[in-house]
Tab-separated table of C-alpha atoms in Angstrom:
chain	number	residue	atom	x	y	z
E	269	SER	CA	-18.677	-34.053	4.882
E	270	SER	CA	-19.011	-37.143	7.115
E	271	ALA	CA	-20.857	-39.059	4.279
E	272	TRP	CA	-18.079	-38.168	1.743
E	273	ASP	CA	-15.354	-39.297	4.247
E	274	PHE	CA	-17.163	-42.610	4.967
E	275	HIS	CA	-17.757	-43.486	1.294
E	276	LYS	CA	-14.957	-42.012	-0.590
E	277	TYR	CA	-11.960	-40.689	1.437
E	278	ILE	CA	-9.253	-43.057	2.613
E	279	THR	CA	-6.861	-41.031	4.768
E	280	TYR	CA	-3.204	-40.451	3.660
E	281	CYS	CA	-2.104	-40.385	7.299
E	282	THR	CA	-0.310	-43.078	9.194
E	283	SER	CA	-1.680	-44.426	12.402
E	284	ASP	CA	0.179	-41.855	14.317
E	285	GLY	CA	-1.199	-39.100	12.317
E	286	HIS	CA	1.636	-38.311	9.967
E	287	SER	CA	0.528	-37.216	6.578
E	288	LYS	CA	2.218	-38.669	3.533
E	289	ILE	CA	0.847	-35.752	1.501
E	290	LEU	CA	2.987	-33.363	3.472
E	291	ALA	CA	6.162	-35.193	2.415
E	292	TYR	CA	5.855	-33.057	-0.631
E	293	GLY	CA	5.059	-29.790	1.130
E	294	GLU	CA	1.864	-28.119	2.111
E	295	PRO	CA	-0.526	-28.076	-0.877
E	296	SER	CA	-2.059	-24.731	-1.593
E	297	CYS	CA	-5.012	-25.901	-3.500
E	298	LEU	CA	-7.168	-28.907	-4.391
E	299	SER	CA	-5.283	-29.587	-7.648
E	300	GLU	CA	-1.899	-29.656	-5.729
E	301	PHE	CA	-3.385	-32.018	-3.107
E	302	CYS	CA	-4.593	-34.383	-5.941
E	303	THR	CA	-1.150	-34.290	-7.536
E	304	GLN	CA	0.672	-35.158	-4.366
E	305	ALA	CA	-2.005	-37.853	-3.784
E	306	GLN	CA	-1.005	-39.448	-6.996
E	307	ILE	CA	2.743	-39.395	-6.100
E	308	VAL	CA	1.956	-41.077	-2.796
E	309	ASN	CA	-0.173	-43.633	-4.542
E	310	PHE	CA	2.819	-44.308	-6.948
E	311	THR	CA	5.376	-44.756	-4.238
E	312	GLN	CA	3.143	-46.860	-1.955
E	313	TYR	CA	1.939	-49.312	-4.697
E	314	ARG	CA	5.458	-49.663	-5.930
E	315	ALA	CA	6.649	-50.424	-2.452
E	316	LEU	CA	3.909	-53.048	-2.074
E	317	VAL	CA	5.040	-54.867	-5.193
E	318	GLU	CA	8.770	-54.586	-4.580
E	319	GLY	CA	8.424	-55.604	-0.993
E	320	TRP	CA	6.831	-58.934	-2.177
E	321	GLY	CA	9.421	-59.148	-4.777
E	322	SER	CA	12.229	-58.952	-2.282
E	323	PHE	CA	11.120	-62.200	-0.712
E	324	MET	CA	9.700	-63.825	-3.713
E	325	TRP	CA	10.556	-67.562	-4.106
E	326	SER	CA	11.828	-67.641	-0.517
E	327	LYS	CA	8.654	-66.707	1.430
E	328	TYR	CA	6.222	-66.189	-1.488
E	329	THR	CA	5.547	-67.622	-4.910
E	330	GLY	CA	3.104	-64.951	-6.173
E	331	MET	CA	0.935	-61.953	-5.264
E	332	LEU	CA	-2.568	-60.703	-5.942
E	333	ILE	CA	-3.769	-57.073	-5.634
E	334	TRP	CA	-7.375	-57.533	-4.618
E	335	LYS	CA	-8.810	-54.138	-5.437
E	336	THR	CA	-7.696	-52.391	-8.592
E	337	ALA	CA	-10.481	-49.973	-9.001
E	338	ASN	CA	-13.157	-48.027	-7.031
E	339	PRO	CA	-17.007	-48.293	-7.494
E	340	TRP	CA	-17.123	-44.522	-6.992
E	341	THR	CA	-14.971	-41.490	-7.575
E	342	SER	CA	-11.865	-41.495	-5.184
E	343	LEU	CA	-8.262	-40.919	-4.858
E	344	ARG	CA	-6.978	-44.023	-3.056
E	345	GLY	CA	-7.354	-47.850	-3.218
E	346	GLN	CA	-7.164	-48.057	-7.133
E	347	LEU	CA	-4.985	-48.502	-10.063
E	348	TYR	CA	-7.363	-46.849	-12.337
E	349	ASP	CA	-10.209	-44.575	-11.284
E	350	TRP	CA	-14.046	-44.602	-11.748
E	351	TYR	CA	-13.603	-42.873	-15.147
E	352	LEU	CA	-11.011	-45.563	-16.229
E	353	ASN	CA	-8.141	-43.061	-16.052
E	354	PRO	CA	-4.902	-44.993	-14.943
E	355	CYS	CA	-3.514	-43.497	-11.770
E	356	GLY	CA	-0.308	-43.099	-10.142
E	357	GLY	CA	-0.519	-46.532	-8.404
E	358	TYR	CA	-0.997	-48.211	-11.756
E	359	PHE	CA	2.376	-46.883	-13.056
E	360	GLY	CA	4.065	-47.690	-9.763
E	361	VAL	CA	2.977	-51.303	-10.153
E	362	LYS	CA	3.587	-51.463	-13.898
E	363	GLY	CA	7.260	-50.393	-13.511
E	364	ALA	CA	8.011	-53.019	-11.026
E	365	LEU	CA	6.007	-55.836	-12.717
E	366	THR	CA	6.684	-55.429	-16.441
E	367	GLU	CA	10.346	-55.837	-16.423
E	368	ASP	CA	11.534	-59.472	-16.532
E	369	VAL	CA	14.735	-58.400	-14.698
E	370	HIS	CA	13.985	-55.565	-12.214
E	371	ILE	CA	16.372	-53.396	-10.280
E	372	GLN	CA	15.083	-52.126	-6.962
E	373	LEU	CA	16.234	-50.438	-3.744
E	374	ASN	CA	15.389	-52.103	-0.405
E	375	SER	CA	14.316	-49.160	1.674
E	376	PHE	CA	14.856	-51.188	4.930
E	377	ASP	CA	18.630	-51.368	4.473
E	378	ASN	CA	19.294	-49.404	1.318
E	379	VAL	CA	20.711	-52.487	-0.454
E	380	LEU	CA	20.232	-53.046	-4.106
E	381	GLU	CA	18.328	-56.117	-5.310
E	382	VAL	CA	17.573	-57.624	-8.694
E	383	VAL	CA	14.189	-59.499	-9.147
E	384	ASN	CA	14.566	-61.967	-12.037
E	385	THR	CA	11.159	-63.333	-13.034
E	386	SER	CA	12.445	-64.886	-16.182
E	387	CYS	CA	13.638	-68.510	-16.560
E	388	LYS	CA	17.099	-67.363	-17.621
E	389	THR	CA	20.253	-66.444	-15.744
E	390	VAL	CA	21.308	-62.879	-16.721
E	391	LYS	CA	24.655	-61.351	-16.124
E	392	VAL	CA	24.384	-57.514	-15.500
E	393	MET	CA	25.961	-54.334	-14.575
E	394	VAL	CA	24.279	-51.763	-12.285
E	395	ASN	CA	24.564	-48.038	-12.974
E	396	VAL	CA	23.672	-45.730	-10.091
E	397	GLU	CA	23.192	-41.903	-10.402
E	398	VAL	CA	22.448	-39.759	-7.440
E	399	ILE	CA	21.449	-36.039	-7.596
E	400	SER	CA	21.250	-34.107	-4.332
E	401	ASP	CA	23.508	-31.216	-3.487
E	402	LYS	CA	25.923	-32.755	-6.038
E	403	ARG	CA	25.743	-35.217	-8.894
E	404	GLU	CA	27.514	-38.619	-8.553
E	405	ARG	CA	27.665	-41.720	-10.837
E	406	GLU	CA	28.763	-45.257	-9.963
E	407	GLN	CA	28.867	-48.520	-11.723
E	408	HIS	CA	28.788	-51.921	-9.964
E	409	GLY	CA	29.194	-55.494	-11.150
E	410	PRO	CA	29.352	-57.693	-12.957
E	411	PHE	CA	26.570	-59.694	-11.174
E	412	THR	CA	25.062	-63.146	-12.071
E	413	THR	CA	21.173	-63.074	-11.411
E	414	PRO	CA	19.597	-66.491	-11.709
E	415	GLY	CA	16.079	-66.922	-13.120
E	416	GLN	CA	13.127	-66.866	-10.823
E	417	GLN	CA	15.135	-65.632	-7.956
E	418	THR	CA	15.694	-62.378	-6.119
E	419	THR	CA	19.485	-61.512	-5.816
E	420	LYS	CA	20.760	-59.174	-3.154
E	421	LEU	CA	23.732	-57.490	-4.804
E	422	GLY	CA	25.656	-56.489	-1.547
E	423	VAL	CA	25.686	-52.849	-2.809
E	424	LYS	CA	24.419	-50.463	-0.081
E	425	LEU	CA	23.804	-46.850	-1.019
E	426	GLY	CA	24.784	-44.012	1.383
E	427	LEU	CA	21.840	-41.787	0.842
E	428	PRO	CA	21.876	-38.193	1.859
E	429	VAL	CA	20.015	-37.432	5.160
E	430	ASP	CA	17.268	-34.691	5.080
E	431	THR	CA	18.524	-33.450	1.742
E	432	PRO	CA	16.305	-33.384	-1.305
E	433	SER	CA	17.746	-36.117	-3.561
E	434	PHE	CA	16.925	-38.356	-6.496
E	435	VAL	CA	18.398	-41.875	-7.200
E	436	LYS	CA	18.358	-43.486	-10.667
E	437	LEU	CA	19.148	-47.130	-10.916
E	438	SER	CA	19.578	-48.848	-14.329
E	439	LEU	CA	20.459	-52.472	-15.245
E	440	VAL	CA	22.365	-53.239	-18.474
E	441	PRO	CA	23.581	-56.631	-19.848
E	442	VAL	CA	27.336	-57.245	-19.239
E	443	ASP	CA	27.958	-57.803	-22.951
E	444	GLY	CA	26.083	-54.513	-23.841
E	445	GLY	CA	22.722	-54.046	-25.319
E	446	LEU	CA	19.467	-52.432	-24.389
E	447	GLU	CA	18.806	-51.332	-20.821
E	448	LEU	CA	16.940	-54.044	-18.854
E	449	SER	CA	15.509	-52.038	-16.027
E	450	ARG	CA	15.226	-48.445	-14.900
E	451	ASN	CA	13.995	-47.243	-11.538
E	452	ILE	CA	13.980	-43.791	-9.893
E	453	TYR	CA	13.496	-42.934	-6.146
E	454	TRP	CA	13.285	-39.493	-4.434
E	455	PHE	CA	13.699	-38.421	-0.902
E	456	GLY	CA	13.221	-35.362	1.213
E	457	LEU	CA	11.289	-33.297	-1.344
E	458	SER	CA	9.322	-31.310	1.292
E	459	THR	CA	12.061	-28.772	1.256
E	460	TRP	CA	13.024	-29.124	-2.383
E	461	ARG	CA	13.094	-25.744	-4.245
E	462	ALA	CA	12.504	-27.237	-7.620
E	463	PRO	CA	14.207	-25.380	-10.570
E	464	LYS	CA	11.898	-24.881	-13.538
E	465	VAL	CA	12.749	-27.013	-16.565
E	466	LYS	CA	11.518	-26.647	-20.113
E	467	LEU	CA	10.806	-29.948	-21.738
E	468	ASP	CA	11.059	-30.717	-25.437
E	469	VAL	CA	8.315	-32.860	-26.826
E	470	LYS	CA	7.918	-34.574	-30.223
E	471	VAL	CA	4.785	-36.499	-31.375
E	472	SER	CA	4.962	-39.011	-34.253
E	473	HIS	CA	2.381	-41.324	-35.842
E	474	THR	CA	3.134	-45.075	-35.935
E	475	GLY	CA	0.865	-45.795	-38.875
E	476	ASP	CA	-1.885	-47.082	-36.596
E	477	PRO	CA	-4.591	-44.235	-36.503
E	478	HIS	CA	-5.195	-45.186	-32.820
E	479	THR	CA	-1.503	-44.961	-31.616
E	480	LEU	CA	0.901	-42.228	-31.058
E	481	ASP	CA	4.515	-42.123	-30.065
E	482	LEU	CA	5.601	-39.191	-27.716
E	483	GLU	CA	9.204	-38.460	-27.134
E	484	ILE	CA	9.999	-36.207	-24.090
E	485	HIS	CA	13.416	-34.873	-23.630
E	486	ASN	CA	14.776	-32.915	-20.653
E	487	PRO	CA	17.676	-30.827	-22.159
E	488	THR	CA	18.401	-29.027	-18.754
E	489	ASP	CA	20.807	-29.653	-16.071
E	490	SER	CA	18.027	-30.210	-13.480
E	491	VAL	CA	15.658	-33.149	-12.740
E	492	GLY	CA	12.273	-32.995	-14.425
E	493	PHE	CA	9.964	-34.470	-11.797
E	494	TRP	CA	6.600	-36.078	-12.053
E	495	ILE	CA	5.826	-35.540	-15.648
E	496	GLU	CA	2.168	-36.271	-16.424
E	497	ILE	CA	0.789	-36.824	-19.961
E	498	LEU	CA	-2.887	-36.252	-20.702
E	499	ALA	CA	-4.657	-37.299	-23.831
E	500	LEU	CA	-7.410	-34.748	-24.890
E	501	LYS	CA	-10.450	-34.932	-26.977
E	502	THR	CA	-9.948	-31.340	-28.200
E	503	ALA	CA	-7.139	-28.872	-28.452
E	504	ASP	CA	-9.403	-25.801	-27.738
E	505	ARG	CA	-9.640	-26.016	-23.983
E	506	GLU	CA	-7.415	-24.082	-21.590
E	507	GLU	CA	-5.454	-26.151	-19.076
E	508	ALA	CA	-7.237	-24.447	-16.087
E	509	GLU	CA	-10.666	-25.291	-17.523
E	510	LEU	CA	-9.998	-29.005	-18.151
E	511	THR	CA	-12.322	-31.555	-16.614
E	512	VAL	CA	-12.343	-35.374	-16.734
E	513	GLN	CA	-14.820	-34.985	-19.621
E	514	ASP	CA	-12.154	-33.597	-21.804
E	515	LEU	CA	-9.867	-36.601	-21.436
E	516	VAL	CA	-9.629	-39.430	-23.904
E	517	LEU	CA	-10.679	-42.462	-21.812
E	518	PRO	CA	-10.013	-45.333	-21.666
E	519	VAL	CA	-6.439	-44.589	-22.889
E	520	TYR	CA	-3.250	-46.757	-22.591
E	521	PHE	CA	0.029	-45.224	-21.795
E	522	SER	CA	3.325	-47.368	-21.946
E	523	ASP	CA	4.493	-45.044	-19.186
E	524	ASN	CA	3.322	-42.020	-17.409
E	525	TYR	CA	4.118	-39.869	-14.311
E	526	ILE	CA	7.818	-39.801	-15.453
E	527	THR	CA	10.820	-38.412	-13.852
E	528	LEU	CA	13.614	-37.418	-16.229
E	529	PHE	CA	17.252	-36.884	-15.110
E	530	PRO	CA	19.313	-34.095	-16.934
E	531	GLN	CA	19.684	-34.662	-20.617
E	532	GLU	CA	17.448	-37.804	-20.498
E	533	ARG	CA	14.717	-38.711	-22.929
E	534	ARG	CA	11.841	-41.191	-22.856
E	535	THR	CA	9.451	-42.403	-25.642
E	536	VAL	CA	5.954	-43.128	-24.565
E	537	GLN	CA	3.294	-44.935	-26.750
E	538	ILE	CA	-0.295	-43.780	-26.260
E	539	GLU	CA	-3.035	-45.989	-27.519
E	540	SER	CA	-6.944	-45.375	-27.510
E	541	ASP	CA	-9.583	-47.476	-29.219
E	542	LEU	CA	-11.968	-44.580	-29.443
E	543	GLU	CA	-12.916	-43.628	-33.023
E	544	GLU	CA	-12.454	-39.845	-32.520
E	545	GLY	CA	-8.820	-40.639	-31.317
E	546	VAL	CA	-6.631	-38.238	-29.538
E	547	ALA	CA	-6.934	-34.566	-30.641
E	548	ALA	CA	-4.118	-33.135	-28.458
E	549	LEU	CA	-1.545	-34.068	-25.766
E	550	LEU	CA	-0.813	-32.082	-22.671
E	551	VAL	CA	2.464	-32.719	-20.919
E	552	ARG	CA	2.971	-31.063	-17.540
E	553	GLY	CA	5.131	-31.686	-14.541
E	554	TRP	CA	5.941	-30.794	-10.984
E	555	ASN	CA	8.622	-28.340	-12.068
E	556	SER	CA	8.196	-28.095	-15.819
E	557	LYS	CA	6.058	-25.786	-17.997
E	558	SER	CA	3.021	-27.271	-19.608
E	559	VAL	CA	3.472	-28.011	-23.326
């Protein structure tokens, strides 16, 4: 209705009428539209933060996101929704801001950059993995990245044109150690015939009754795209019958809306302060069966 449009719906179209939703194909139902909307939210908010990071300390010294939540139910213009559920935009921002040393792709020129918000100079290697019609891996470096500075690495990626593709960037210390940064981009998915993947999941208790660890493993040879985790109040509801009232909210995920490359695994910590805790977890993805 016109009232709903005025109060709640911020269009996903550009000024020339191009729909960002259709970048992921024509949605066949409201549920698919909402899923694609969250993907757009993720990529747009990440681009906002990474765009500022690209010029940090040269043009900017900080940034502020003015509006993080909506005063009513909506899809856009929020990092968490009216029900306190963290949205795609939240995790797009979180991935770009919570890493002291962050690897990113400048989509204007396809050059790799490292945003170092720490006070230390860090020497790193960059691993690049591209999956399109074939799978390619490269390693670049070493690079010296001074603290409180954005470093353009001079590495330009030749990305496939009009071919569904995924690019995984990871940053590791020169002398070894844990991964410092991980970032995944995707392109041309409107024509992607996504192969189905079966995920392996394992839940473990941390000793804190309000905290769980969830390990998600993609044992297949295909990308597991846009994996969403839901914390549920009950294990008795069918997925098709779930409403927002069945979700444990507020809930804190260390990560969500995850994309896993072949053979990759990620551990997500889930925390809720509610006394009833989390009764069940639902893990579902763009091309993976719900578990």
